[in-house]
Short mmCIF file of N, CA and C in Angstrom, two decimals:
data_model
loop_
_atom_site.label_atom_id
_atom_site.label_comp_id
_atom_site.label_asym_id
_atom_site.label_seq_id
_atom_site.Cartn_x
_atom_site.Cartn_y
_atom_site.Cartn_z
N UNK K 1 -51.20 144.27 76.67
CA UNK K 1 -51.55 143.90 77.98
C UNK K 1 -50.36 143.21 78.64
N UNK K 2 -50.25 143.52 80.02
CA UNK K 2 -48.99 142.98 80.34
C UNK K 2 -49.20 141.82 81.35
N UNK K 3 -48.69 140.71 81.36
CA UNK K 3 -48.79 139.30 82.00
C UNK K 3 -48.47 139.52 83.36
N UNK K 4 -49.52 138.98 84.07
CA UNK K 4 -49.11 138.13 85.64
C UNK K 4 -48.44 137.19 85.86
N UNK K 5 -48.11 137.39 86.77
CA UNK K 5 -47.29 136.29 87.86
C UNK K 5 -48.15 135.45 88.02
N UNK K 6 -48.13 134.31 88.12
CA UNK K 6 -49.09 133.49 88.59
C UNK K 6 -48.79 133.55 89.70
N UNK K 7 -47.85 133.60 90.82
CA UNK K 7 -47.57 133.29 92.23
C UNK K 7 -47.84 135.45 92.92
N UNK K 8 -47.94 135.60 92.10
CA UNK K 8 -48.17 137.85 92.56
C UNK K 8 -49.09 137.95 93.25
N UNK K 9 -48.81 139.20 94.11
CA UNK K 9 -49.89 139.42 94.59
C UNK K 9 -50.25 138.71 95.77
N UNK K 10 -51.78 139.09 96.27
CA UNK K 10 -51.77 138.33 97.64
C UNK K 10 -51.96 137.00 97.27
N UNK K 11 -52.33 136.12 96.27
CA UNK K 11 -51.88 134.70 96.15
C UNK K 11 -51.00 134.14 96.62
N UNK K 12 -49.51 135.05 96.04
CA UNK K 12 -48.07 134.50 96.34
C UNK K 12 -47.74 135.00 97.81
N UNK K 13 -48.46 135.82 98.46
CA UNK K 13 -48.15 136.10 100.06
C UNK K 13 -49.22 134.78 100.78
N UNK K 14 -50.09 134.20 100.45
CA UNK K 14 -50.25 132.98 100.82
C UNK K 14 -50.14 132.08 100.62
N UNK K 15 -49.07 131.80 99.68
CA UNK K 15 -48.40 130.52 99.84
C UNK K 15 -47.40 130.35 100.21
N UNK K 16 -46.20 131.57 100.87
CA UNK K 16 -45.25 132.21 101.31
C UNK K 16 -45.79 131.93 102.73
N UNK K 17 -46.71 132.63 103.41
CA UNK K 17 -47.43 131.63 104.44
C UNK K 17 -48.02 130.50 104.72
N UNK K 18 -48.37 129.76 103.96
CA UNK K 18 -48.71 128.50 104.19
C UNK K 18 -47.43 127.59 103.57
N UNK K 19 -46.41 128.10 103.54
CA UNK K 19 -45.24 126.96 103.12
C UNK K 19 -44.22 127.29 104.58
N UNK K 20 -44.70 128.71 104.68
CA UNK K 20 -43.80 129.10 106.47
C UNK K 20 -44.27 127.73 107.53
N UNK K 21 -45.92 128.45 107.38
CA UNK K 21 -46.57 127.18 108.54
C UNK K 21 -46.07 126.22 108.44
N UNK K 22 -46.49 125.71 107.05
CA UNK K 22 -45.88 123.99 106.72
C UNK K 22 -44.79 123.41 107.58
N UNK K 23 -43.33 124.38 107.22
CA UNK K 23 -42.24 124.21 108.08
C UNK K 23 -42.40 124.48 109.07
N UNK K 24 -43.21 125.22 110.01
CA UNK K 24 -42.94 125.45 111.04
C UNK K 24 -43.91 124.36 111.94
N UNK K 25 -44.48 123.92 111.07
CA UNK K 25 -45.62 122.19 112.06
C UNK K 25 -44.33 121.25 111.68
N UNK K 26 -43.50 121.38 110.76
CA UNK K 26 -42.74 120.30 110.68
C UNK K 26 -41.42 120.45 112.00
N UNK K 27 -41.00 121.34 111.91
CA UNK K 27 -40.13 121.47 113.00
C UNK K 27 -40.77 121.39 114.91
N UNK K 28 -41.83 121.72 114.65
CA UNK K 28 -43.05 121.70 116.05
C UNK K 28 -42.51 119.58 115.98
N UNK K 29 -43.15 118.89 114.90
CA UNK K 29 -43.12 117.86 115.07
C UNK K 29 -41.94 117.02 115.77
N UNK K 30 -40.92 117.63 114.73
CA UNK K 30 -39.40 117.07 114.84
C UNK K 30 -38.96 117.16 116.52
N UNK K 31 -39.13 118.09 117.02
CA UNK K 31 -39.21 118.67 118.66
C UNK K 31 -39.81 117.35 119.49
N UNK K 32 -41.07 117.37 119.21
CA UNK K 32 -41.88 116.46 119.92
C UNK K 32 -41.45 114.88 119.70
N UNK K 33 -41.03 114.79 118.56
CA UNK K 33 -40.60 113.46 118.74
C UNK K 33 -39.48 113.44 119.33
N UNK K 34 -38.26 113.95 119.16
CA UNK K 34 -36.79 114.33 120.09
C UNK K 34 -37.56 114.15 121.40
N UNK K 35 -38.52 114.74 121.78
CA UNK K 35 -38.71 115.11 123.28
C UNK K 35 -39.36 113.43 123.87
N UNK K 36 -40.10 112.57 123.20
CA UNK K 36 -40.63 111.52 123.20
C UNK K 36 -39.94 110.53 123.87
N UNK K 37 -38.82 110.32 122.42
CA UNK K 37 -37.62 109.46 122.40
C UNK K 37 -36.66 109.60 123.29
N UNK K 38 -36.38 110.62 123.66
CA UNK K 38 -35.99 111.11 124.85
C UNK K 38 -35.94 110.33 126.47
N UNK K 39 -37.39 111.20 126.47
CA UNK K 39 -38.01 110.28 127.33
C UNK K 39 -38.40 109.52 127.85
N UNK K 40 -38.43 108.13 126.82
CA UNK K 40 -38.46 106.88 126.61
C UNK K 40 -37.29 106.41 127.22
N UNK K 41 -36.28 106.54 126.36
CA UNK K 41 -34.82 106.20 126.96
C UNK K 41 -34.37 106.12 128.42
N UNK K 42 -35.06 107.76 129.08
CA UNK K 42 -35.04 108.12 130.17
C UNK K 42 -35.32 107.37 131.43
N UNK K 43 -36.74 107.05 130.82
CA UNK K 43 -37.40 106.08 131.55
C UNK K 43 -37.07 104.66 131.34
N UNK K 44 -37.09 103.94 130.63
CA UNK K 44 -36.21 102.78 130.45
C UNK K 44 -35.11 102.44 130.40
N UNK K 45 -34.20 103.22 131.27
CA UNK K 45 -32.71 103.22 131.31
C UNK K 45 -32.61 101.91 132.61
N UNK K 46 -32.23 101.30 132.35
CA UNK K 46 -31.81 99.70 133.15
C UNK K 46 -32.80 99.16 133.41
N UNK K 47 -33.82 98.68 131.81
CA UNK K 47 -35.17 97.75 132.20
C UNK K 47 -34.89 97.08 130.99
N UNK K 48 -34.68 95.73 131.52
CA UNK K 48 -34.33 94.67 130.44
C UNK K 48 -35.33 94.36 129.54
N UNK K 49 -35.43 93.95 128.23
CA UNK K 49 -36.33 93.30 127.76
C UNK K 49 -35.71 92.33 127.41
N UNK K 50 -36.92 91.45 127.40
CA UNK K 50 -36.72 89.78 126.93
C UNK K 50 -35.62 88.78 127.95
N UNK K 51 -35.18 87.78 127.69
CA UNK K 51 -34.30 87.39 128.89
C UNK K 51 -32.95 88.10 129.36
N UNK K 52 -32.96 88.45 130.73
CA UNK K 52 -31.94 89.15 130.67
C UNK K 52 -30.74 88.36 131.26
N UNK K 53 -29.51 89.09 131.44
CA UNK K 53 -28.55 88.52 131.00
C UNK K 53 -27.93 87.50 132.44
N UNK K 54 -26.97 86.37 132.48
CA UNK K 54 -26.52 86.03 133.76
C UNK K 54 -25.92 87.17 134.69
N UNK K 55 -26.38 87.07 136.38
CA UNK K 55 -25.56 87.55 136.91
C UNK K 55 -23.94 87.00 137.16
N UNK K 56 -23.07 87.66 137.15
CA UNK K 56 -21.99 87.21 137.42
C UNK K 56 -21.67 86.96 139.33
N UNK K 57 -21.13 85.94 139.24
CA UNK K 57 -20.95 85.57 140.61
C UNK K 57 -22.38 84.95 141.07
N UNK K 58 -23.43 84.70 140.47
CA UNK K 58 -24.67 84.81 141.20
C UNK K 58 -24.79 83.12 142.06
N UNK K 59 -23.97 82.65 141.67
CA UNK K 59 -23.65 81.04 142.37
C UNK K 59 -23.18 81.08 143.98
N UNK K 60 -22.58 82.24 143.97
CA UNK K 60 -21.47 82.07 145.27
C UNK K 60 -22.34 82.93 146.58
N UNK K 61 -22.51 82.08 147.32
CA UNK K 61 -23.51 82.32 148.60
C UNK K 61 -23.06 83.30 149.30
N UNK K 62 -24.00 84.69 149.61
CA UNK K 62 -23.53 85.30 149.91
C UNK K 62 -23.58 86.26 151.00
N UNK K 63 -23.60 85.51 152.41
CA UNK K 63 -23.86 85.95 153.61
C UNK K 63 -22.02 85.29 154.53
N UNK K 64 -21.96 86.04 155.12
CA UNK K 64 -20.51 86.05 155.81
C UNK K 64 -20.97 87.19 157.12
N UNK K 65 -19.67 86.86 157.91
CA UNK K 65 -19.54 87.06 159.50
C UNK K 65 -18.62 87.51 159.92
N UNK K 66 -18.47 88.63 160.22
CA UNK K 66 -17.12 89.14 161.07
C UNK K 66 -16.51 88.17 162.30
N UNK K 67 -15.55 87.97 162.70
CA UNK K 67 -14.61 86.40 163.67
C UNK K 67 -13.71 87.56 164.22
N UNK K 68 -13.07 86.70 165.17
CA UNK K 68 -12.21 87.18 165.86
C UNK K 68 -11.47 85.92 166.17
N UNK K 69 -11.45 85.08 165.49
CA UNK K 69 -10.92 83.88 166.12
C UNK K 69 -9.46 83.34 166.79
N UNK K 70 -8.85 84.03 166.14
CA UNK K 70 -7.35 84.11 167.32
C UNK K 70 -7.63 84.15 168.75
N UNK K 71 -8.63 84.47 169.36
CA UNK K 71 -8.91 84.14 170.80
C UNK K 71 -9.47 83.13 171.51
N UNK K 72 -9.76 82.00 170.64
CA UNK K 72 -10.38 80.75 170.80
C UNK K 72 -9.18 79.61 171.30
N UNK K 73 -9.30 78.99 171.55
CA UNK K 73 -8.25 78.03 172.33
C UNK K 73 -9.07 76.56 171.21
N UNK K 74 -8.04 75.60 171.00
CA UNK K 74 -8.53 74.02 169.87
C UNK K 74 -10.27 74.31 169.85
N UNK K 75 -10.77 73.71 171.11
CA UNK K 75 -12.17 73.10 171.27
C UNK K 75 -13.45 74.39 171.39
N UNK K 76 -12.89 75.39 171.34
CA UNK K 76 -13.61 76.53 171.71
C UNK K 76 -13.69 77.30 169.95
N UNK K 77 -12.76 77.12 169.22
CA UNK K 77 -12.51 77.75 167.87
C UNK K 77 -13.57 76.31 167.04
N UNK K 78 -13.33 75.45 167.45
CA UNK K 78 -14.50 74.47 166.15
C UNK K 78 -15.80 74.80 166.65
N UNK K 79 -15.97 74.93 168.22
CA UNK K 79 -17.64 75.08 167.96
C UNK K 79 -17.60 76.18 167.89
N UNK K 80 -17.14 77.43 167.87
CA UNK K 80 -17.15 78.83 167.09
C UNK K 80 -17.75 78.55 165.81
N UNK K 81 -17.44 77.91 164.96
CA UNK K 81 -17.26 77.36 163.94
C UNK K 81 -18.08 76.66 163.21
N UNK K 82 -18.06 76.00 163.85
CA UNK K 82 -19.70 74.93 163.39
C UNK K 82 -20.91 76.30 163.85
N UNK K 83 -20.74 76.89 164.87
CA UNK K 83 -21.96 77.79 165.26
C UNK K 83 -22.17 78.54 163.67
N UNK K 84 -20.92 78.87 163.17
CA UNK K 84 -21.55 80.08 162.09
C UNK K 84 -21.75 79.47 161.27
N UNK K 85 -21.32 78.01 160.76
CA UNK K 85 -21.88 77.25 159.61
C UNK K 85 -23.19 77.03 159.97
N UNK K 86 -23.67 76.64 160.95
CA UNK K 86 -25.22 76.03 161.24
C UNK K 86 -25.55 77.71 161.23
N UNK K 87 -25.27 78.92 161.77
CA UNK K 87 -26.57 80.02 161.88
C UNK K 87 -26.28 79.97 159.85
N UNK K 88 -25.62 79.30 159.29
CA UNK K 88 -26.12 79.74 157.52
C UNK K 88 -25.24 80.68 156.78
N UNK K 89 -24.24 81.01 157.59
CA UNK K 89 -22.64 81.78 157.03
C UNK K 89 -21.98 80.86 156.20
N UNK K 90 -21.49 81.34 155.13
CA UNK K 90 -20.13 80.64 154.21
C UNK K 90 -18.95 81.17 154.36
N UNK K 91 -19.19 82.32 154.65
CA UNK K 91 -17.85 83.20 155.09
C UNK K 91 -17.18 83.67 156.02
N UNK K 92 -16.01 83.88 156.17
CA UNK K 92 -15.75 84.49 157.88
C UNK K 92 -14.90 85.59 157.19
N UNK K 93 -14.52 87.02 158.03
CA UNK K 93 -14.27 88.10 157.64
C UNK K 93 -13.17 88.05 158.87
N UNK K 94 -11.56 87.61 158.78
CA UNK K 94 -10.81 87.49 159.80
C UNK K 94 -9.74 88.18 159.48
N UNK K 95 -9.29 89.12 160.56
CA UNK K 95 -8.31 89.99 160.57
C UNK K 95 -6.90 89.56 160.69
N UNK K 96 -6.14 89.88 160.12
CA UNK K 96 -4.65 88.86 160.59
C UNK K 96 -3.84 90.30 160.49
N UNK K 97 -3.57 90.63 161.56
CA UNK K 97 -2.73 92.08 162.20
C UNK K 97 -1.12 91.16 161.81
N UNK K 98 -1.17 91.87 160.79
CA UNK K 98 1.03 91.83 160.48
C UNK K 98 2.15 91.46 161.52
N UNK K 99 1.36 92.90 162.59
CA UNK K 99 2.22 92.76 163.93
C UNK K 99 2.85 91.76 164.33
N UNK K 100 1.58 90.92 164.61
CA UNK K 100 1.67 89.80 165.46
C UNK K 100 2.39 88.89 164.40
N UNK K 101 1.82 88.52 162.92
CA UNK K 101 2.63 87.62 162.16
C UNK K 101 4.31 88.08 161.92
N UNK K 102 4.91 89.26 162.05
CA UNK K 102 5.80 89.28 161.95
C UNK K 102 6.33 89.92 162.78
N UNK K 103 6.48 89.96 163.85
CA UNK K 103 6.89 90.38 165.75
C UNK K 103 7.72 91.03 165.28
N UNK K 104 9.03 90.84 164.65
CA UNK K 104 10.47 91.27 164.68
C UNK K 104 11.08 91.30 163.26
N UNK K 105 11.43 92.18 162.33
CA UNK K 105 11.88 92.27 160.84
C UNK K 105 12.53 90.89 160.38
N UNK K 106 11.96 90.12 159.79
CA UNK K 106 12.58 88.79 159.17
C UNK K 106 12.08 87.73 159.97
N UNK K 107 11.26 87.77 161.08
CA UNK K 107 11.13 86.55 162.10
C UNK K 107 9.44 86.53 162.38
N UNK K 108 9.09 85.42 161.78
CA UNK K 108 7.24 85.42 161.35
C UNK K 108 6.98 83.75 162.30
N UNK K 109 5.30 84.37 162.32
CA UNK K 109 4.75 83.53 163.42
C UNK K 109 3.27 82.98 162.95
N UNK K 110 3.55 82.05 162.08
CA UNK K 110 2.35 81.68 161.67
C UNK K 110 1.18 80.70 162.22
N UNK K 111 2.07 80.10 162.86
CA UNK K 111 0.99 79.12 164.13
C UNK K 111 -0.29 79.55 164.50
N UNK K 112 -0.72 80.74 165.04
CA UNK K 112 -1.61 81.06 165.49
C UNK K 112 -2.99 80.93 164.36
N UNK K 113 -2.08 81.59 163.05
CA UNK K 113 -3.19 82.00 161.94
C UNK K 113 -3.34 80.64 161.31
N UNK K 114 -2.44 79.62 161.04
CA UNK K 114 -2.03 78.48 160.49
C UNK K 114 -3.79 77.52 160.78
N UNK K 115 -3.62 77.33 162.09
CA UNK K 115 -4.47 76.79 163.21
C UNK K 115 -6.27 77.65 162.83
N UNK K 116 -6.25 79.12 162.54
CA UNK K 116 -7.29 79.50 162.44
C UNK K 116 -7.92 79.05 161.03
N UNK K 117 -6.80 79.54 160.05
CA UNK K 117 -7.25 79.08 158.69
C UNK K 117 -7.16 77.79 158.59
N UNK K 118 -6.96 76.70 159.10
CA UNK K 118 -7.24 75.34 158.84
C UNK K 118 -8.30 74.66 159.75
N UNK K 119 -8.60 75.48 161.01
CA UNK K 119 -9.80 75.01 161.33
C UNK K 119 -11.56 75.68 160.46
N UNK K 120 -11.00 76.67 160.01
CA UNK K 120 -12.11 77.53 158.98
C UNK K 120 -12.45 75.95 157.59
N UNK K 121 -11.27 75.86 157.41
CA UNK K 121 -11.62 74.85 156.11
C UNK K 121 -11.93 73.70 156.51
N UNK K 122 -11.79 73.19 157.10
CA UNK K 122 -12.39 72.18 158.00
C UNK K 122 -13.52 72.12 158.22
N UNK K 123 -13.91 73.47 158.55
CA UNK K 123 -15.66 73.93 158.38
C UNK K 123 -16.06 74.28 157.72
N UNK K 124 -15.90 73.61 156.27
CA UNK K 124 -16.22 74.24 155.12
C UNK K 124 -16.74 75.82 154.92
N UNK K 125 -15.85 76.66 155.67
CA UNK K 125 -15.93 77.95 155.56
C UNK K 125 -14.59 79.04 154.93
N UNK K 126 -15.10 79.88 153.76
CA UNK K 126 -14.11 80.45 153.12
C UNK K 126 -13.70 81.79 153.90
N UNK K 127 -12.31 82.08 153.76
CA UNK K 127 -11.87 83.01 155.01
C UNK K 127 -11.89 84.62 153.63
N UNK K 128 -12.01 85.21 154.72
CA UNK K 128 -12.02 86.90 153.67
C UNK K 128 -11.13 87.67 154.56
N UNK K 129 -9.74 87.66 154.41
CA UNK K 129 -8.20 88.26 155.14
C UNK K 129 -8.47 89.62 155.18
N UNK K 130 -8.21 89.93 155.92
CA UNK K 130 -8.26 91.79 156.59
C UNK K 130 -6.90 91.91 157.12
#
């Protein structure tokens, strides 16, 4: 008499299929979690947990005002001045055109700006040069 296979036959064609399936729910799985984790990430991309971190700069007040102040004459440039400190400005955004500071190659004119930036600090206001 001649011996079987234990795995022969349609036995061994179903476990040849049920070891296919097996792998193939395992790889179904592997997918779905990739796709999960994924998505997670996705969605929680710049959401802090737990305390998050200092802002940098977050001290320095931060509302400012475009000026023109070179057109102010002494008494007309401080209450300019005081006006934007009282409306709640820290900053003034003041243009200083080259031109005018340096009229002629080698020959500079700082008076005008001298006078603006020292009446700004005076008003406890920080200047931002353009």
């Amino acid at each position: 008499m001649k011996a079987r296979s234990p795995f022969g036959g349609r036995e061994g064609a179903l476990i040849v299929v049920g070891v296919l399936l097996y792998a193939l729910c395992l790889a179904v799985l592997a997918v779905l979690t990739w796709q999960i984790v994924s998505f997670h990430s996705y969605e929680s991309a710049g959401v802090w947990y737990g305390i998050p971190p200092d802002i940098p700069h977050a001290a320095v007040y931060p509302l400012g005002v475009n000026v023109s102040l070179e057109q102010y004459g002494e008494n007309d440039l401080d209450r300019a001045l005081e006006m934007v400190r009282e409306g709640g400005y820290r900053w003034v955004r003041q243009r200083f055109p080259w031109n005018e500071i340096e009229p002629r190659p080698g020959e500079y004119d700082w008076s005008v700006w001298d006078r603006v930036v020292d009446a700004a600090e005076s008003n406890e206001l920080s200047i931002i040069a353009v």
